[in-house]
Coordinates of C-alpha atoms in Angstrom, one line a residue:
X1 CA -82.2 -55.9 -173.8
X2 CA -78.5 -55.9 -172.9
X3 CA -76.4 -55.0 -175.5
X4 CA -74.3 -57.4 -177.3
X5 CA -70.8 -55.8 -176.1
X6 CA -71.9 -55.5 -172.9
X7 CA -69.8 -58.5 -172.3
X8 CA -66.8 -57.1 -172.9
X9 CA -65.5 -54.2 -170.7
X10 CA -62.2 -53.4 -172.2
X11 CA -61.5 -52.8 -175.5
X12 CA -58.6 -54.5 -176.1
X13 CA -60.9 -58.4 -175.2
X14 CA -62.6 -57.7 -178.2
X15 CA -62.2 -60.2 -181.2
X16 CA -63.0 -60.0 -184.3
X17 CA -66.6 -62.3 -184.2
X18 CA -67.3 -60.2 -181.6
X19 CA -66.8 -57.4 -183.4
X20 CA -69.0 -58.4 -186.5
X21 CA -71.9 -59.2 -184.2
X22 CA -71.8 -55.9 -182.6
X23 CA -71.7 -54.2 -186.2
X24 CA -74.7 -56.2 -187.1
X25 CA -76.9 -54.9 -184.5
X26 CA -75.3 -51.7 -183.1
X27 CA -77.5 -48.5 -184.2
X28 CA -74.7 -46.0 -186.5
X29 CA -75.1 -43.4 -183.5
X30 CA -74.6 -46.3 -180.8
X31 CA -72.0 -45.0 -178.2
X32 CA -69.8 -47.9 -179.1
X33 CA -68.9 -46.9 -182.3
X34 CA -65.6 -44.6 -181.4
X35 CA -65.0 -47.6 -179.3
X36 CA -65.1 -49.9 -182.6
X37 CA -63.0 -47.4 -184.6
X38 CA -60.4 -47.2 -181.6
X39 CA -60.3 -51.4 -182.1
X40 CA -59.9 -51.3 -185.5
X41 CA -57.0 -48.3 -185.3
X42 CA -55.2 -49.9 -182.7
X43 CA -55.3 -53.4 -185.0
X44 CA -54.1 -51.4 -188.0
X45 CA -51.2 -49.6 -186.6
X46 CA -49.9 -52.7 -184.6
X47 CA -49.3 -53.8 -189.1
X48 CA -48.5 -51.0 -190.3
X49 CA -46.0 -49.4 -187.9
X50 CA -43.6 -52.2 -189.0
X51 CA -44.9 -52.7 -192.4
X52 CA -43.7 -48.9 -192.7
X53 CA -40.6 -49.5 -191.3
X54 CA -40.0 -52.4 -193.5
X55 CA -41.0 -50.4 -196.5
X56 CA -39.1 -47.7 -195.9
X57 CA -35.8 -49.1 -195.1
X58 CA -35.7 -51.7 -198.1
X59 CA -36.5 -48.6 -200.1
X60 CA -32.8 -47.0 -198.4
X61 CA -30.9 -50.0 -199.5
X62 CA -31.3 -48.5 -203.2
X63 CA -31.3 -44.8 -201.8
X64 CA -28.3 -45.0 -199.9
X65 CA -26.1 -47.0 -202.6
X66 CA -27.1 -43.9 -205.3
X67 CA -25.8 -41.6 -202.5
X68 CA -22.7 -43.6 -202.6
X69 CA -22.6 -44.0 -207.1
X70 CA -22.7 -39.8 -206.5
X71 CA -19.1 -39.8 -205.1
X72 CA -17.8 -41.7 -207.6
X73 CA -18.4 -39.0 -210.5
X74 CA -22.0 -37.1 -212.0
X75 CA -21.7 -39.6 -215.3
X76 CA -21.9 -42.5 -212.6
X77 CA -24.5 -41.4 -210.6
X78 CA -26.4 -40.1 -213.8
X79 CA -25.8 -43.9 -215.1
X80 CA -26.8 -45.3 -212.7
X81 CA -29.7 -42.9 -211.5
X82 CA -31.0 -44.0 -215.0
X83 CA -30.3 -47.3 -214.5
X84 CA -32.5 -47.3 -211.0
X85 CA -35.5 -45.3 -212.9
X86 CA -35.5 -47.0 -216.4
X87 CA -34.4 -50.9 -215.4
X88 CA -34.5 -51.7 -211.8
X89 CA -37.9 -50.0 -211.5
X90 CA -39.4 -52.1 -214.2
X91 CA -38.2 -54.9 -212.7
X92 CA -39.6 -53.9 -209.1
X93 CA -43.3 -53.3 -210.7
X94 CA -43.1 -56.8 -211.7
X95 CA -42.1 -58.3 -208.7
X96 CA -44.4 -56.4 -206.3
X97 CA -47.3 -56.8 -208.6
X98 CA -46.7 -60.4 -208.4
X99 CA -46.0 -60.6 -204.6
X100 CA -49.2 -58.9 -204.3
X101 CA -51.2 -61.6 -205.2
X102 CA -50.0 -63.9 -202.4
X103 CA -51.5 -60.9 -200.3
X104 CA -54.4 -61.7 -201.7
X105 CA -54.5 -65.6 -201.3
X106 CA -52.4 -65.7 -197.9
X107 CA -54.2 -62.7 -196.6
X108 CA -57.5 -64.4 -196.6
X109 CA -56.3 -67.9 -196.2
X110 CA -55.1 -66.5 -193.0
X111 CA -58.9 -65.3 -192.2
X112 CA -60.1 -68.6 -192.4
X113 CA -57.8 -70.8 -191.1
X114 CA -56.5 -72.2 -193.9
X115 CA -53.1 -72.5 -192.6
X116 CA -51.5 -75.4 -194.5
X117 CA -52.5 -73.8 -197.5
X118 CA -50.1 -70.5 -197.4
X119 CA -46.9 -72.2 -197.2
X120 CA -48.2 -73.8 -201.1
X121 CA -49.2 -70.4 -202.5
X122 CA -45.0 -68.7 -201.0
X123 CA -43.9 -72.0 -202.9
X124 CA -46.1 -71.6 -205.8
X125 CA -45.5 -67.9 -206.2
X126 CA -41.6 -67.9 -205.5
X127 CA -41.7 -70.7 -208.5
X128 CA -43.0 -68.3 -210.7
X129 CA -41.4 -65.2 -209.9
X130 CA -37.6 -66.5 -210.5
X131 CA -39.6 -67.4 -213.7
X132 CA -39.7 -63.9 -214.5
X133 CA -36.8 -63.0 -212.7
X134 CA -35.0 -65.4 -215.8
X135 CA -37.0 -63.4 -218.4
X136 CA -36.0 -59.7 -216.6
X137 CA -32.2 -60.7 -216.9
X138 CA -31.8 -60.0 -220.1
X139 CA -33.3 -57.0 -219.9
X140 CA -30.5 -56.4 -217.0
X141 CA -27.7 -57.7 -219.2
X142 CA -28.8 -55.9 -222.3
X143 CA -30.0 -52.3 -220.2
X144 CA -27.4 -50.2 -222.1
X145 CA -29.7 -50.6 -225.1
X146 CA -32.5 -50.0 -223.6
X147 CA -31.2 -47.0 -222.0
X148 CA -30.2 -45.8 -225.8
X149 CA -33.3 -46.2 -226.7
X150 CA -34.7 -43.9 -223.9
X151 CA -32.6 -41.4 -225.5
X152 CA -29.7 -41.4 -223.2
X153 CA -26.0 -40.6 -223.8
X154 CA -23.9 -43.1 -225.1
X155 CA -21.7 -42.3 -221.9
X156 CA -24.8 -42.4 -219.0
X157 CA -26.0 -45.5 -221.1
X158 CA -22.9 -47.6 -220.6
X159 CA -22.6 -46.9 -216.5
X160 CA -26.2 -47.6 -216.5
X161 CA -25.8 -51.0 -218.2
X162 CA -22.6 -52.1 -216.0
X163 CA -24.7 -51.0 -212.6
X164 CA -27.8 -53.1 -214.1
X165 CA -26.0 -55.7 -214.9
X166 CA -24.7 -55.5 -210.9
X167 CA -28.2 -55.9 -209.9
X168 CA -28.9 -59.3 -211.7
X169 CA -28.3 -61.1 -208.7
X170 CA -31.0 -58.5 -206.8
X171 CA -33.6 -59.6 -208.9
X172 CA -33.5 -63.3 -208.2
X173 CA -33.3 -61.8 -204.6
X174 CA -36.5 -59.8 -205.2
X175 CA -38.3 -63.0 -207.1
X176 CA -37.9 -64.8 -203.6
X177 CA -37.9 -62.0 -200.7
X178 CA -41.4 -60.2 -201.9
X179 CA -43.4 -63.3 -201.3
X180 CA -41.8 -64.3 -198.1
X181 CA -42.4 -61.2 -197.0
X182 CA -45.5 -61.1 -197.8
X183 CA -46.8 -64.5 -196.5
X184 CA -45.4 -63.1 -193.3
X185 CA -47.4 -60.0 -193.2
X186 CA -50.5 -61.8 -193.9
X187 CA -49.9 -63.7 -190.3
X188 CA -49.6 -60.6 -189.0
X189 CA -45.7 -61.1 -188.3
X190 CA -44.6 -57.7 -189.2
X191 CA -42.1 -56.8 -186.5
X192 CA -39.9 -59.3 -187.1
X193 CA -39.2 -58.1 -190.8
X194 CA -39.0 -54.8 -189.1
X195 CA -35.8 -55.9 -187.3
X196 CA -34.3 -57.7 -190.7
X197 CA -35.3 -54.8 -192.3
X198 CA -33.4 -52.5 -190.1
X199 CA -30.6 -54.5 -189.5
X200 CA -29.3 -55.6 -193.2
X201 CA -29.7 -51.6 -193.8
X202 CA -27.2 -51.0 -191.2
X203 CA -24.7 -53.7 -192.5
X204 CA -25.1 -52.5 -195.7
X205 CA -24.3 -49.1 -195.1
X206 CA -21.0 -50.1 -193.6
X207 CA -20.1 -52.6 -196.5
X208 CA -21.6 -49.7 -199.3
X209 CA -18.6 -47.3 -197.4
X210 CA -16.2 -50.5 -197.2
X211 CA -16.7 -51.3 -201.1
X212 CA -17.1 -47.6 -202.5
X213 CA -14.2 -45.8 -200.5
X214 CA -12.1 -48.6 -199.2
X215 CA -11.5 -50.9 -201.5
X216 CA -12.6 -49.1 -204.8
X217 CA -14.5 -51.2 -206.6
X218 CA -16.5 -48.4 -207.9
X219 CA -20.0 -48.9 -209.3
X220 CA -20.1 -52.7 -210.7
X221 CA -19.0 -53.1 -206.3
X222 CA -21.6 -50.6 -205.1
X223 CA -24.4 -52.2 -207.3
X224 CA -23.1 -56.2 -206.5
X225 CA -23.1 -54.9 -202.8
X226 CA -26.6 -53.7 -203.3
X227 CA -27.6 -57.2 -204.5
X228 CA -25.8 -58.8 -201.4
X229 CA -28.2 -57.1 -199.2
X230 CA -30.6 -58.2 -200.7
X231 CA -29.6 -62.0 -200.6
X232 CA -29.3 -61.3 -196.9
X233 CA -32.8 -60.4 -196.5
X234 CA -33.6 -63.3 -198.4
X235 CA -31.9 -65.3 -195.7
X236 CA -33.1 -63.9 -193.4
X237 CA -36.5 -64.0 -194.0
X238 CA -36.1 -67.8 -195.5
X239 CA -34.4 -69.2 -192.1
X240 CA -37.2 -67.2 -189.9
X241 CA -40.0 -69.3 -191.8
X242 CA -38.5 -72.9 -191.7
X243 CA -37.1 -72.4 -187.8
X244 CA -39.6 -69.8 -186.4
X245 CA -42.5 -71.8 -184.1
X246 CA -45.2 -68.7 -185.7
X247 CA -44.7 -70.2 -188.8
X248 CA -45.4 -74.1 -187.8
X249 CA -48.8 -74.2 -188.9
X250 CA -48.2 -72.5 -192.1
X251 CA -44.7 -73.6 -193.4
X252 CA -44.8 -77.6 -193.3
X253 CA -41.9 -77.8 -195.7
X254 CA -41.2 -77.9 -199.6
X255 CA -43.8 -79.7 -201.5
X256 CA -44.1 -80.8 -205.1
X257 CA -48.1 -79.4 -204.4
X258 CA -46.7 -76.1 -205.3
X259 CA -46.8 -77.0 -208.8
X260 CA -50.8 -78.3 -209.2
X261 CA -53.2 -75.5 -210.3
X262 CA -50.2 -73.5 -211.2
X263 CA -52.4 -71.9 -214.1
X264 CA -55.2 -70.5 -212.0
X265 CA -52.9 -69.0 -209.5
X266 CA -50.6 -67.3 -212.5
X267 CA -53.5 -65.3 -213.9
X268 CA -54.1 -63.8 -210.6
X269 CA -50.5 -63.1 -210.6
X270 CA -50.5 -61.5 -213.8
X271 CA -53.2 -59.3 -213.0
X272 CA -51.6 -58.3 -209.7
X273 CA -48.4 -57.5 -211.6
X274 CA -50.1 -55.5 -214.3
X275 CA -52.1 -53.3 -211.4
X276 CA -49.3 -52.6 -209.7
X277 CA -47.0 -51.8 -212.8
X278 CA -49.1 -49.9 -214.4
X279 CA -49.4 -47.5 -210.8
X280 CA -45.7 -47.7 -210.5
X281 CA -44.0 -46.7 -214.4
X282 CA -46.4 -43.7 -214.4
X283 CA -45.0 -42.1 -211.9
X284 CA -41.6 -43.2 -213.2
X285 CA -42.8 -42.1 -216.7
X286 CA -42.7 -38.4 -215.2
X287 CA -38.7 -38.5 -214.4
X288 CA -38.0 -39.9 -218.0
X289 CA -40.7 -37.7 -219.9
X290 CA -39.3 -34.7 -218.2
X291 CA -35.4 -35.1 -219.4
X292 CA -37.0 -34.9 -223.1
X293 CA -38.0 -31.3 -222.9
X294 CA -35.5 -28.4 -224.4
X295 CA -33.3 -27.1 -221.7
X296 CA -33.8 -30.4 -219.6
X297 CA -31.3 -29.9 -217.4
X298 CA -33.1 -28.0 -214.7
X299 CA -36.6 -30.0 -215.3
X300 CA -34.3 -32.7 -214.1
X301 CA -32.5 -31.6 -211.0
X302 CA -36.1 -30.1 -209.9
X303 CA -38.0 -32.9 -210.9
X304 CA -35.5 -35.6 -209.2
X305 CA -35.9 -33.4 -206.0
X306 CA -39.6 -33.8 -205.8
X307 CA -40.1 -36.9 -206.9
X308 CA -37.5 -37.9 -204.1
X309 CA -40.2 -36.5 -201.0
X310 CA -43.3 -38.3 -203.3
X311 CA -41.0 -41.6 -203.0
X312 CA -40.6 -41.1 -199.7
X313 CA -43.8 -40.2 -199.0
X314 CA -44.7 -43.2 -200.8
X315 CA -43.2 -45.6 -198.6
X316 CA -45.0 -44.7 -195.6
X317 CA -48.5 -45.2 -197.1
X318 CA -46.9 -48.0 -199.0
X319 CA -46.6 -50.0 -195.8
X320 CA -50.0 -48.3 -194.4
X321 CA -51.2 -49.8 -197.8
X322 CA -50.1 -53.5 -196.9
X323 CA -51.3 -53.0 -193.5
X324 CA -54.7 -52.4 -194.8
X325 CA -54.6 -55.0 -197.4
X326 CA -53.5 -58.1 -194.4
X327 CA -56.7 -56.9 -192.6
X328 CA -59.3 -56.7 -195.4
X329 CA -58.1 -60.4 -196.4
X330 CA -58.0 -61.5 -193.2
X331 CA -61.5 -60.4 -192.1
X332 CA -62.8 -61.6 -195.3
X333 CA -61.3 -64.8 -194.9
X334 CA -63.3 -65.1 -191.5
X335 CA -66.5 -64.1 -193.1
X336 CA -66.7 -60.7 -191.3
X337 CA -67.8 -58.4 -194.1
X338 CA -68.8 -55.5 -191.7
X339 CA -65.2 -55.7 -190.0
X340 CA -63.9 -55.6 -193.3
X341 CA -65.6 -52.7 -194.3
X342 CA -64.6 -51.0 -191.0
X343 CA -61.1 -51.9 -191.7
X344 CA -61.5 -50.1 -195.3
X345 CA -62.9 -47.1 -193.3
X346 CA -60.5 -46.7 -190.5
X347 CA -57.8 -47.2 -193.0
X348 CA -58.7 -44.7 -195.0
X349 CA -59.8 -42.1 -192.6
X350 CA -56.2 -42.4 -191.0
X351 CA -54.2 -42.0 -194.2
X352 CA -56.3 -39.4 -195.2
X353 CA -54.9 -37.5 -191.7
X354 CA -51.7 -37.7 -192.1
X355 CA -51.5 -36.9 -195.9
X356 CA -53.0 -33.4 -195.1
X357 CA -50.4 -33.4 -192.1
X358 CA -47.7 -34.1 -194.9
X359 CA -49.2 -31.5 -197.1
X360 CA -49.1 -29.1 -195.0
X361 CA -45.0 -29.9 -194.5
X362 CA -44.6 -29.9 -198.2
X363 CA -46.3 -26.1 -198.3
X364 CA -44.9 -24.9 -195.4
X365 CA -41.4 -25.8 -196.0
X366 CA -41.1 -25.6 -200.1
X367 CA -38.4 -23.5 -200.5
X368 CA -36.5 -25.6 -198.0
X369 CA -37.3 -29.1 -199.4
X370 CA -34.9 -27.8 -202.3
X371 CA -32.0 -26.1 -200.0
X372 CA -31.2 -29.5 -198.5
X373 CA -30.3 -30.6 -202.3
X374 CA -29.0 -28.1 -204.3
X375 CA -28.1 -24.2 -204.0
X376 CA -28.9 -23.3 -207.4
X377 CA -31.2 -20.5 -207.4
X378 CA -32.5 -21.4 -210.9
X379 CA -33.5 -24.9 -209.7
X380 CA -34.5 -23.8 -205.8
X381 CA -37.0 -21.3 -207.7
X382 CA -38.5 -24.2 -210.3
X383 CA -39.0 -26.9 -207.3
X384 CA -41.1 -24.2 -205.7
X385 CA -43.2 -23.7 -208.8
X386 CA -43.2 -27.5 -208.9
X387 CA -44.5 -27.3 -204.8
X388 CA -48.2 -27.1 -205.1
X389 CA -48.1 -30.1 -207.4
X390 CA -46.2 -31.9 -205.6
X391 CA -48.8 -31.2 -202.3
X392 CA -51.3 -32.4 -204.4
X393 CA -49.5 -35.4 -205.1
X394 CA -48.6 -36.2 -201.7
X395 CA -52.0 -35.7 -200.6
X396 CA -53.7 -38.2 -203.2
X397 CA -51.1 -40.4 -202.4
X398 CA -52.9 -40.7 -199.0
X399 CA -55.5 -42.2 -200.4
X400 CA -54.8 -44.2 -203.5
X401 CA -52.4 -46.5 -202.6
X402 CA -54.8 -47.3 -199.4
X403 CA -57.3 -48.0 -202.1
X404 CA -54.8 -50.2 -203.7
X405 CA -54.1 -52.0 -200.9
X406 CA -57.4 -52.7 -200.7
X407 CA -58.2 -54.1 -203.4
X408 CA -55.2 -56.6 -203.4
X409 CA -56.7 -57.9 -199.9
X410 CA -59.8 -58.2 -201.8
X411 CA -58.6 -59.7 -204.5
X412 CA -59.5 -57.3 -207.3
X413 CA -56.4 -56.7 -209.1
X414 CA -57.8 -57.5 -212.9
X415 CA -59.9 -54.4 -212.8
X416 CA -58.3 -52.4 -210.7
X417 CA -55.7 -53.3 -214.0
X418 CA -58.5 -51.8 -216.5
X419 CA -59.0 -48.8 -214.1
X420 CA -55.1 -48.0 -214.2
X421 CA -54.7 -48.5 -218.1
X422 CA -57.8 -46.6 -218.7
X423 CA -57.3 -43.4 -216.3
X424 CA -53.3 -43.3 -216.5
X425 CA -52.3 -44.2 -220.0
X426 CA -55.3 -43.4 -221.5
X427 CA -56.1 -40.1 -220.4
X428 CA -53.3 -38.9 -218.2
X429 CA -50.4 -39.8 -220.1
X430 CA -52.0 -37.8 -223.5
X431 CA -52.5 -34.9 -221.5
X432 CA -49.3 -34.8 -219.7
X433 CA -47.5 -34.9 -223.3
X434 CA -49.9 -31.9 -224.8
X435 CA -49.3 -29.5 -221.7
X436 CA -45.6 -30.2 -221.5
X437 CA -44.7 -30.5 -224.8
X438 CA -47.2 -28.1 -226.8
X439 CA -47.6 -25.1 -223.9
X440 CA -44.6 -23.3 -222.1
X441 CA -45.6 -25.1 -219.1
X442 CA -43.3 -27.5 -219.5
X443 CA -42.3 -29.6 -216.9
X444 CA -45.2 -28.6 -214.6
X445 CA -47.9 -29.5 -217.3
X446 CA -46.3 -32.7 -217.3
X447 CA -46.7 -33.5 -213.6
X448 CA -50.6 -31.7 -214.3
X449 CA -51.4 -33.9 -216.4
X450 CA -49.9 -37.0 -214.6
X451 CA -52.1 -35.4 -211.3
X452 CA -55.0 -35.3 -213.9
X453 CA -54.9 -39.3 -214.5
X454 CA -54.0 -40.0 -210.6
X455 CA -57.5 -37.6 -209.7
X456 CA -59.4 -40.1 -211.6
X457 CA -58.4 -42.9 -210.7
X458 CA -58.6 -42.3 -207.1
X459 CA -62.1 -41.4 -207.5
X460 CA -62.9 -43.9 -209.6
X461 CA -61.8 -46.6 -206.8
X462 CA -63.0 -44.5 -204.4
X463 CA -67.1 -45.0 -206.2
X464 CA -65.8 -48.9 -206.6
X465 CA -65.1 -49.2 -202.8
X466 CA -68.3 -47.2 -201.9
X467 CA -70.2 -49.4 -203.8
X468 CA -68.5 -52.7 -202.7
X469 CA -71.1 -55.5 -201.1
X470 CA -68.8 -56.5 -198.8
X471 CA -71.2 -60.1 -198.2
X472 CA -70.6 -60.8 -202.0
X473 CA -66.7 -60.2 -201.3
X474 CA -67.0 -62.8 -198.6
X475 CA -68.9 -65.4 -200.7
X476 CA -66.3 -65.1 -203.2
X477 CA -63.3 -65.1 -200.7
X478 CA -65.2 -68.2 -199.3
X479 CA -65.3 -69.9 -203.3
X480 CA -61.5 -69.7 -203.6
X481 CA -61.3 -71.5 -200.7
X482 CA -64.2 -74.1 -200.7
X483 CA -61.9 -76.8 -202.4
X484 CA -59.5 -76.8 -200.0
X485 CA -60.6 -80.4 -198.5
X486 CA -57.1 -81.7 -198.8
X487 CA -55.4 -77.8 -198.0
X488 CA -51.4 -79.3 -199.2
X489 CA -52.9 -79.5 -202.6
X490 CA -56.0 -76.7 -202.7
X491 CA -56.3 -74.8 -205.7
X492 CA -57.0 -71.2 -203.9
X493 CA -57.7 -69.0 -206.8
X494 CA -59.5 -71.3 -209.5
X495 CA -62.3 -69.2 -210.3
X496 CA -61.3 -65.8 -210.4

């Protein structure tokens, strides 16, 4: 009997059906598998190349206009270091949790062919994220406060509060720009954001050096620059959607449809937002735990330093992550469970590969990751205690936010939620407090114990994933779909 590739010579003239029926009746030794895993790979990376490059470099905009606060004074940079950590980072939980669920919806709209139906779920998510954005800006406006409250100086406080309140216009910028960016991943456009990406970092760069050194407008300039950037993304992307012929099947214009089943949709936003906050303040929680410790100065500086490679670190298998999540949702979408399940596989295996690469960097190099920051031997000498922690860190990160991603793609977010509160805040954060707080290990217990709660939850999603019927994930992908008779007024997510 022939086999059922033998059709296809080259790899690259596979599809995606094709692929399905070969993993439906292809033997686990057959000699096409590394062919099937080279498919998949080549798929993945033609995302997540630009998805990483799009991560990273909207992840710069902030990183480069701290590097500018830091010549305008230490209180300004501490103010608005703070102000990054404690406000904008709430605020960026929120959003990207939100965003996430039109990854979810678009993602395996996509799969099926649902095309009219992803410009109404951009629309109906952008609607409710400047809804939040509203709610966030008094947080914003009223940051000094909060920054009090976190038990900062009365002087860091009120830098913090006049760069936040510099950033208000950002977050109206983030309420719009994370879902169009996402509904354009999920179509697998991806290097065009790249090129946005890359190209309002380079402007703002030269206005950041125009604003800060130039003309002087000193921090409330550096963080109203920041939030221009952002606008310009928004543009960006916006103009790219209506004008761009990729997007003529899926953009069909503004519609008052984006307001029916509004409800349905919001709770899968809600759960999306509360995943992905939860993931994202814990790590946070480390920098602003740490500065309460006696002698916090150096816990600081050496905590800042590390958690600067983990964020950078991060935003590569951030954008690995949204690779991973467009093709799970996509091939769920098209009822391919096995392809899906590859995808989860391939994913997986390849972030797994280059975390060890980049914890082998991290162990290698640990007393130079500090030199290219400071040349205080106190602080060089408690990053390399930090070192192995951070290695683990960077090597779990590998794999988590992989398993994130998929579970966005399959639309799990309410208990990947329960997962999050349950292994972070519940067990994590306790024991991060006890070892830092009520031992001499300080700051190091504190990261332990945060690497404690990270450990479970990664293998808790790990048994989740294992265990996943990938048919039953279709059938349910195929229920949010099923009443899309009329696809300008579906109702995508009723039922979840």
């Amino acid at each position: 009997m022939a086999s059922p590739m033998s059709q296809y010579p080259r790899i690259s003239d596979l599809s995606s059906d094709a692929v399905e029926v070969v993993l439906e009746h292809t033997p686990l030794n057959a000699r096409w598998w590394p062919k099937l895993l080279s498919w998949e790979s080549r798929l993945l990376w033609l995302l997540s190349g630009s998805s990483i490059v799009v991560s990273i470099f909207n992840f710069m905009l902030s990183f480069v206009t701290l590097m500018f606060t830091g010549h305008l004074g230490a209180i300004e940079l501490a103010g608005a270091s703070i102000a990054n950590v404690g406000i904008q980072g709430f605020a960026y939980g929120v959003m990207l949790g939100m965003a996430s669920a039109v990854q979810t919806v678009c993602g395996q709209a996509y799969g099926a062919k649902k095309y009219a139906a992803m410009g109404i779920v951009c629309q109906r998510a952008i609607i409710l994220q400047v809804g939040a954005a509203i709610l966030l800006t008094f947080l914003y406006w009223y940051s000094g406060a909060a920054l009090k409250a976190m038990r900062q100086s009365d002087s860091i406080a009120e830098r913090g509060q006049l760069f936040a309140r510099g950033l208000i216009p950002q977050i109206f910028a983030f309420a719009i720009s994370c879902p169009m960016q996402r509904f354009l991943q999920a179509q697998n456009i991806v290097n065009p954001l790249a090129y946005m990406s890359v190209g309002v970092f380079l402007l703002h760069v030269l206005l950041s050096w125009l604003v800060v050194f130039v003309l002087h407008y000193g921090l409330l300039g550096a963080a109203l620059t920041l939030s221009f950037s952002w606008w310009l993304l928004v543009i960006a992307n916006g103009l790219y959607i209506v004008f761009s012929p990729s997007c003529k099947e899926t953009w069909t214009g503004l519609s008052i449809s984006a307001f029916k089943g509004i409800w349905p949709y919001f709770k899968l936003t809600i759960a999306s937002a509360v995943m992905l906050c939860l993931e994202i303040w814990y790590s946070q929680g480390l920098v602003l735990i740490s500065g309460l410790i006696s002698n916090p100065t150096i816990a600081l500086d050496s905590i800042s330093i590390c958690m600067n490679y983990l964020n950078w670190d991060l935003q590569f298998m951030l954008g690995l992550s949204a690779a991973a999540s467009v093709r799970v949702g996509n091939e769920l979408g098209a009822s391919h469970p096995r392809v899906a399940k590859l995808s989860v596989i391939v994913a997986n295996i390849t972030s797994i590969v280059i975390s060890i690469v980049f914890t082998a960097v991290v162990l290698i190099f640990k007393v130079d990751l500090s030199k290219a920051f400071t040349s205080d031997s106190k602080v060089i000498k408690a990053v390399s205690n930090l070192t192995p922690l951070l290695a683990i860190s960077v090597f779990l990160n590998g794999i988590q936010p992989i398993l994130s991603g998929v579970a966005i793609g399959s639309g799990w977010q309410g208990l990947v939620a329960s997962v999050n509160l349950a292994t972070y805040y519940v067990v994590g954060l306790p024991i991060a407090c006890v070892l830092g707080f009520k031992t001499s290990l300080g700051v190091e217990g504190i990261w332990c114990g945060m690497v404690i709660g990270v450990l479970l939850q990664t293998v808790t999603l790990v048994i989740l994933t294992a265990r996943t019927n990938w048919n039953t994930e279709v059938e349910k992908a195929a229920e949010r779909l099923k009443k899309s008779a009329n696809e300008d007024t579906l109702n995508l997510v009723e039922g979840l």
